[in-house]
Coordinates of C-alpha atoms (C1' of nucleotides) in Angstrom, one line a residue:
Chain A
M67 CA 81.6 59.9 92.4
P68 CA 82.3 57.7 93.1
E69 CA 81.7 54.1 92.7
L70 CA 84.5 51.6 92.5
P71 CA 85.8 52.5 89.0
E72 CA 86.1 56.2 89.9
V73 CA 87.9 55.5 93.1
E74 CA 90.2 53.0 91.4
S75 CA 91.0 55.5 88.6
L76 CA 91.8 58.1 91.3
R77 CA 93.9 55.5 93.1
R78 CA 96.0 54.8 90.0
I79 CA 96.6 58.5 89.3
L80 CA 97.6 59.2 92.9
A81 CA 99.8 56.1 93.1
R82 CA 101.9 57.5 90.3
S83 CA 101.9 61.2 91.3
A84 CA 101.9 61.1 95.1
T85 CA 103.6 57.9 96.2
G86 CA 106.9 58.6 97.9
R87 CA 106.1 62.2 98.5
T88 CA 105.8 63.7 102.0
I89 CA 102.9 65.8 103.2
V90 CA 104.5 69.0 104.5
S91 CA 101.3 70.5 105.8
A92 CA 97.6 70.0 105.8
A93 CA 94.8 72.6 106.1
V94 CA 91.3 71.9 107.1
R95 CA 88.8 74.6 106.1
E96 CA 85.7 72.7 106.7
K97 CA 85.6 69.7 109.0
R98 CA 81.9 69.0 108.9
L99 CA 81.7 66.1 106.4
R100 CA 79.6 62.9 106.9
R101 CA 81.3 62.8 110.2
A102 CA 83.3 65.8 111.6
L103 CA 87.0 65.5 111.0
D104 CA 89.1 64.9 114.1
D105 CA 90.7 68.1 115.3
D106 CA 94.1 66.6 115.3
V107 CA 94.1 65.2 111.8
A108 CA 96.0 68.1 110.2
D109 CA 98.8 68.0 112.8
A110 CA 99.0 64.2 112.7
I111 CA 99.4 64.2 108.9
A112 CA 102.0 66.9 108.6
G113 CA 105.4 65.5 108.0
R114 CA 104.1 62.0 107.1
A115 CA 105.4 60.3 104.0
I116 CA 103.0 58.7 101.5
L117 CA 104.1 55.1 101.1
A118 CA 101.3 53.7 99.0
I119 CA 97.8 54.3 97.7
G120 CA 95.3 51.5 98.2
R121 CA 91.6 51.0 97.8
R122 CA 88.9 49.0 99.6
A123 CA 85.3 49.2 98.1
K124 CA 84.8 52.9 97.5
Y125 CA 87.3 53.9 100.1
L126 CA 90.7 55.3 99.1
L127 CA 93.4 54.3 101.5
I128 CA 96.4 56.6 101.7
E129 CA 99.1 54.7 103.5
L130 CA 101.5 56.9 105.5
D131 CA 104.6 56.2 107.5
R132 CA 104.3 55.6 111.3
E133 CA 101.7 52.9 110.5
L134 CA 99.0 55.4 109.7
V135 CA 96.3 55.2 107.0
L136 CA 94.2 58.0 105.8
L137 CA 90.7 56.8 104.9
V138 CA 89.0 58.9 102.2
H139 CA 85.5 58.4 100.9
L140 CA 84.1 60.8 98.3
G141 CA 80.4 60.4 99.2
M142 CA 78.1 61.6 96.4
S143 CA 79.9 64.7 95.2
G144 CA 83.5 64.5 96.5
S145 CA 86.7 64.7 94.5
L146 CA 90.4 64.6 95.3
T147 CA 92.5 66.3 92.8
H148 CA 96.3 66.4 92.5
R149 CA 97.5 69.8 91.4
R150 CA 101.1 70.0 90.3
A151 CA 103.4 72.9 91.2
G152 CA 103.6 75.6 88.7
F153 CA 100.6 74.3 86.7
D154 CA 97.2 75.8 86.5
P155 CA 95.8 75.1 89.9
G156 CA 92.4 74.7 88.4
P157 CA 89.3 76.5 89.5
F158 CA 89.8 77.3 93.2
D159 CA 86.5 76.6 95.0
P160 CA 86.8 78.3 98.4
R161 CA 83.3 77.1 99.4
H162 CA 83.9 73.4 98.8
D163 CA 87.7 72.9 98.9
H164 CA 87.5 71.6 102.4
V165 CA 90.9 70.0 102.9
E166 CA 94.2 70.6 101.3
F167 CA 97.5 68.8 101.6
A168 CA 100.7 70.4 100.5
L169 CA 103.4 67.9 99.2
D170 CA 107.1 68.3 99.3
D171 CA 107.3 68.6 95.5
G172 CA 105.1 71.6 95.6
A173 CA 102.0 69.8 94.4
R174 CA 98.8 69.9 96.4
L175 CA 96.0 67.4 97.0
V176 CA 92.7 69.1 97.3
Y177 CA 89.6 67.5 98.7
N178 CA 86.5 69.1 97.3
D179 CA 83.0 68.0 98.3
P180 CA 79.9 70.3 97.9
R181 CA 77.4 68.0 99.6
R182 CA 79.8 67.0 102.3
F183 CA 78.7 63.3 102.4
G184 CA 82.3 62.2 102.2
L185 CA 84.6 61.1 104.9
I186 CA 88.3 61.7 105.9
K187 CA 89.6 59.7 108.8
L188 CA 93.1 58.9 110.1
I189 CA 93.5 55.5 111.6
K190 CA 96.3 53.2 112.7
K191 CA 97.1 50.6 110.1
S192 CA 96.6 47.9 112.7
E193 CA 93.0 49.1 113.2
L194 CA 92.2 49.2 109.5
E195 CA 90.4 45.8 109.4
N196 CA 88.3 46.6 112.4
A197 CA 87.4 50.1 111.3
A198 CA 83.7 50.5 111.4
E199 CA 83.8 51.8 107.8
L200 CA 85.5 48.7 106.4
R201 CA 84.3 46.0 108.7
G202 CA 81.5 43.9 107.2
L203 CA 82.2 44.9 103.6
G204 CA 81.7 42.1 101.1
P205 CA 84.3 40.8 98.7
E206 CA 86.0 42.9 96.1
P207 CA 84.3 42.3 92.8
L208 CA 87.7 42.4 91.0
G209 CA 89.4 40.2 93.6
G210 CA 88.0 36.8 92.8
G211 CA 86.0 36.5 96.0
F212 CA 82.8 37.5 94.2
S213 CA 82.0 34.2 92.6
S214 CA 78.7 33.2 91.1
E215 CA 78.3 30.5 93.8
Y216 CA 78.9 33.2 96.5
F217 CA 76.3 35.6 94.9
W218 CA 73.8 32.8 94.4
R219 CA 74.0 31.8 98.0
A220 CA 73.9 35.4 99.2
T221 CA 70.6 36.0 97.4
R222 CA 68.8 32.9 98.6
G223 CA 65.7 33.7 100.6
R224 CA 66.1 37.4 100.1
K225 CA 63.0 39.4 99.2
A226 CA 64.7 42.7 98.3
A227 CA 65.2 43.6 94.7
V228 CA 68.3 42.1 93.1
K229 CA 69.6 45.6 92.3
T230 CA 69.3 46.6 95.9
L231 CA 71.4 43.6 97.0
L232 CA 74.0 44.3 94.2
M233 CA 74.4 47.7 95.7
D234 CA 74.6 46.4 99.3
Q235 CA 78.2 46.9 100.3
R236 CA 78.0 43.9 102.6
I237 CA 77.2 41.6 99.7
V238 CA 79.8 43.0 97.3
A239 CA 81.9 46.0 97.8
G240 CA 82.0 48.9 95.3
V241 CA 79.0 48.6 93.1
G242 CA 76.8 51.7 93.1
N243 CA 73.7 53.0 91.4
I244 CA 75.1 53.6 87.9
Y245 CA 76.9 50.3 87.5
A246 CA 74.2 48.2 89.1
S247 CA 71.8 49.2 86.3
E248 CA 74.5 48.5 83.7
I249 CA 75.4 45.1 85.1
L250 CA 71.8 44.0 85.3
F251 CA 71.2 45.1 81.7
R252 CA 74.1 43.0 80.4
A253 CA 73.0 40.1 82.6
G254 CA 69.4 40.4 81.2
V255 CA 67.8 40.6 84.7
R256 CA 65.3 43.3 85.7
P257 CA 66.4 45.4 88.6
T258 CA 63.1 44.8 90.4
R259 CA 63.5 41.0 90.4
R260 CA 63.4 39.6 94.0
A261 CA 66.9 38.5 94.7
G262 CA 65.8 35.1 96.0
R263 CA 64.1 34.5 92.6
V264 CA 67.3 35.0 90.6
T265 CA 68.2 31.7 88.9
R266 CA 71.6 30.0 89.0
A267 CA 72.2 30.9 85.4
E268 CA 71.3 34.5 86.1
A269 CA 73.5 34.6 89.2
E270 CA 76.3 33.4 87.0
R271 CA 75.8 36.1 84.5
I272 CA 75.6 38.8 87.2
A273 CA 78.7 37.6 88.8
A274 CA 80.5 37.5 85.5
Y275 CA 79.3 40.9 84.3
T276 CA 80.0 42.7 87.5
P277 CA 83.9 42.6 87.2
A278 CA 83.6 43.0 83.4
V279 CA 81.6 46.2 83.6
L280 CA 83.7 47.6 86.4
S281 CA 86.9 46.8 84.6
E282 CA 85.7 48.4 81.4
A283 CA 84.7 51.5 83.3
I284 CA 88.1 51.7 85.0
G285 CA 89.6 51.5 81.5
G286 CA 87.5 54.5 80.5
G287 CA 88.6 56.5 83.6
G288 CA 85.2 56.1 85.3
T289 CA 81.9 57.7 84.5
T290 CA 81.0 61.4 84.7
F291 CA 77.3 61.7 85.1
R292 CA 77.1 65.3 86.2
S293 CA 80.1 66.5 88.0
Y294 CA 82.6 63.8 88.7
R295 CA 86.2 64.7 87.9
D296 CA 89.3 62.5 88.3
A297 CA 92.5 63.4 90.2
R298 CA 93.6 65.4 87.2
G299 CA 90.4 67.3 86.9
Q300 CA 89.3 65.3 83.9
P301 CA 85.8 63.8 83.4
G302 CA 85.4 60.1 83.0
R303 CA 84.8 58.7 79.6
F304 CA 82.7 55.7 80.4
A305 CA 79.5 57.8 80.3
E306 CA 79.5 57.4 76.5
R307 CA 79.4 53.7 77.0
L308 CA 76.5 53.6 79.4
Q309 CA 73.8 51.3 77.8
V310 CA 70.8 52.0 80.1
Y311 CA 71.7 54.5 82.8
D312 CA 70.0 57.9 82.3
R313 CA 68.7 56.7 78.9
E314 CA 65.0 56.6 79.7
G315 CA 62.9 56.7 76.6
Q316 CA 65.9 56.1 74.3
P317 CA 66.2 52.9 72.2
C318 CA 67.8 49.8 73.7
I319 CA 71.1 49.2 71.9
K320 CA 70.2 45.5 71.5
C321 CA 66.6 45.5 70.5
G322 CA 65.5 49.1 70.1
A323 CA 62.8 49.0 72.7
A324 CA 62.4 52.2 74.8
I325 CA 64.5 52.1 78.0
R326 CA 62.4 52.5 81.1
G327 CA 63.3 54.6 84.1
I328 CA 61.9 53.5 87.5
V329 CA 62.7 53.8 91.2
V330 CA 64.0 50.7 93.0
G331 CA 64.8 51.0 96.7
Q332 CA 64.6 54.8 96.3
R333 CA 67.2 54.9 93.6
S334 CA 66.8 55.8 90.0
S335 CA 67.0 52.6 87.9
F336 CA 67.0 51.9 84.2
Y337 CA 66.3 48.7 82.2
C338 CA 65.1 47.4 78.9
P339 CA 61.6 45.8 79.2
H340 CA 62.3 43.5 76.3
C341 CA 65.9 42.3 77.1
Q342 CA 65.6 42.1 80.8
K343 CA 63.3 39.5 82.4
Chain B
dA41 C1' 62.2 72.5 90.7
dA42 C1' 62.9 67.8 91.2
dA43 C1' 66.6 64.8 91.1
dC44 C1' 71.0 63.2 92.7
dA45 C1' 77.1 59.3 91.9
dT46 C1' 76.4 57.3 99.1
dT47 C1' 75.8 56.0 103.7
dC48 C1' 73.6 55.8 108.1
dC49 C1' 69.7 55.5 111.2
dT50 C1' 64.9 54.6 112.6
dG51 C1' 60.9 52.0 112.8
dC52 C1' 57.9 48.4 111.4
dA53 C1' 56.9 43.6 110.0
dC54 C1' 57.9 39.1 110.1
dG55 C1' 59.4 34.6 111.8
dC56 C1' 61.2 31.5 115.2
Chain C
dT95 C1' 56.3 37.5 124.3
dG96 C1' 60.9 38.7 122.9
dC97 C1' 64.5 39.0 119.9
dG98 C1' 67.0 39.2 115.6
dT99 C1' 66.8 40.2 110.8
dG100 C1' 65.1 42.2 106.6
dC101 C1' 63.3 45.9 104.4
dA102 C1' 61.4 50.6 103.5
dG103 C1' 61.8 55.2 104.2
dG104 C1' 64.1 59.3 105.4
dA105 C1' 67.9 62.3 106.5
dA106 C1' 72.4 64.5 105.7
dT107 C1' 73.3 68.7 101.8
dG108 C1' 74.2 71.9 97.6
dT109 C1' 73.9 72.0 92.8
dT110 C1' 71.9 71.8 88.3

DNA sequence: AAACATTCCTGCACGC
DNA sequence: TGCGTGCAGGAATGTT
């Protein structure tokens, strides 16, 4: 997964394929995800109509009738696939297909998550804003709330690496490890730079490249690094357009210098020592 | 066999 | 001293 572009790609596919459908039944095979699924989730979902599919940060929001919302997070290794009736159901994975929804058109939505860092939670629509998972999230990077002025202010006085802050969901919602490296490369800022030392011009570039990179990735259907698959079971195509991520030792596309791989805030990070200051 | 696309929690350091 | 905040580190887990 599953950073913002992957979840947004998933949202768009499900919006077309599942909106208006009714969930006739739900089966929970494994409820031990990041948090254990509530015991009554399957019963509460059965019979509910899917009104819309939304997204906040990396959370997918499946809006149901009766003012219910199913919150889905894919963690590190989760996927939610839509399998049409009568078509190849894809490789059935009994060990990791943890939750399955049957729709009234014969299709199925299958939640698969090997590492089980994901989350599925049913909440009332009125409690959405106050939900612990969504409360405190920063602005959506594609929603206009993530301005250069905002980011510049948010970084003042902060000693943590700028990449760490860019990935902090309270600062901006949806940027994860892959795109943080890509955004900082395009902005010409090293991931290790202390956030408080980012100049105003650099903050402007970061704030501008953040939505640009995410939008481009959405256009490519997201990034498949190892195992990510979209709702149709297809890998994302943005991996071919990654300029630094997982390219340690390979030449920078701008200057030819060898891309470096380092660890920042315990996450693998990549940058060009020549282009990024 | 070490690394991993995410989030949450703990504990320490620092500053007021 | 006490408290709040920031930050680092680790844990959760299965796969490649």
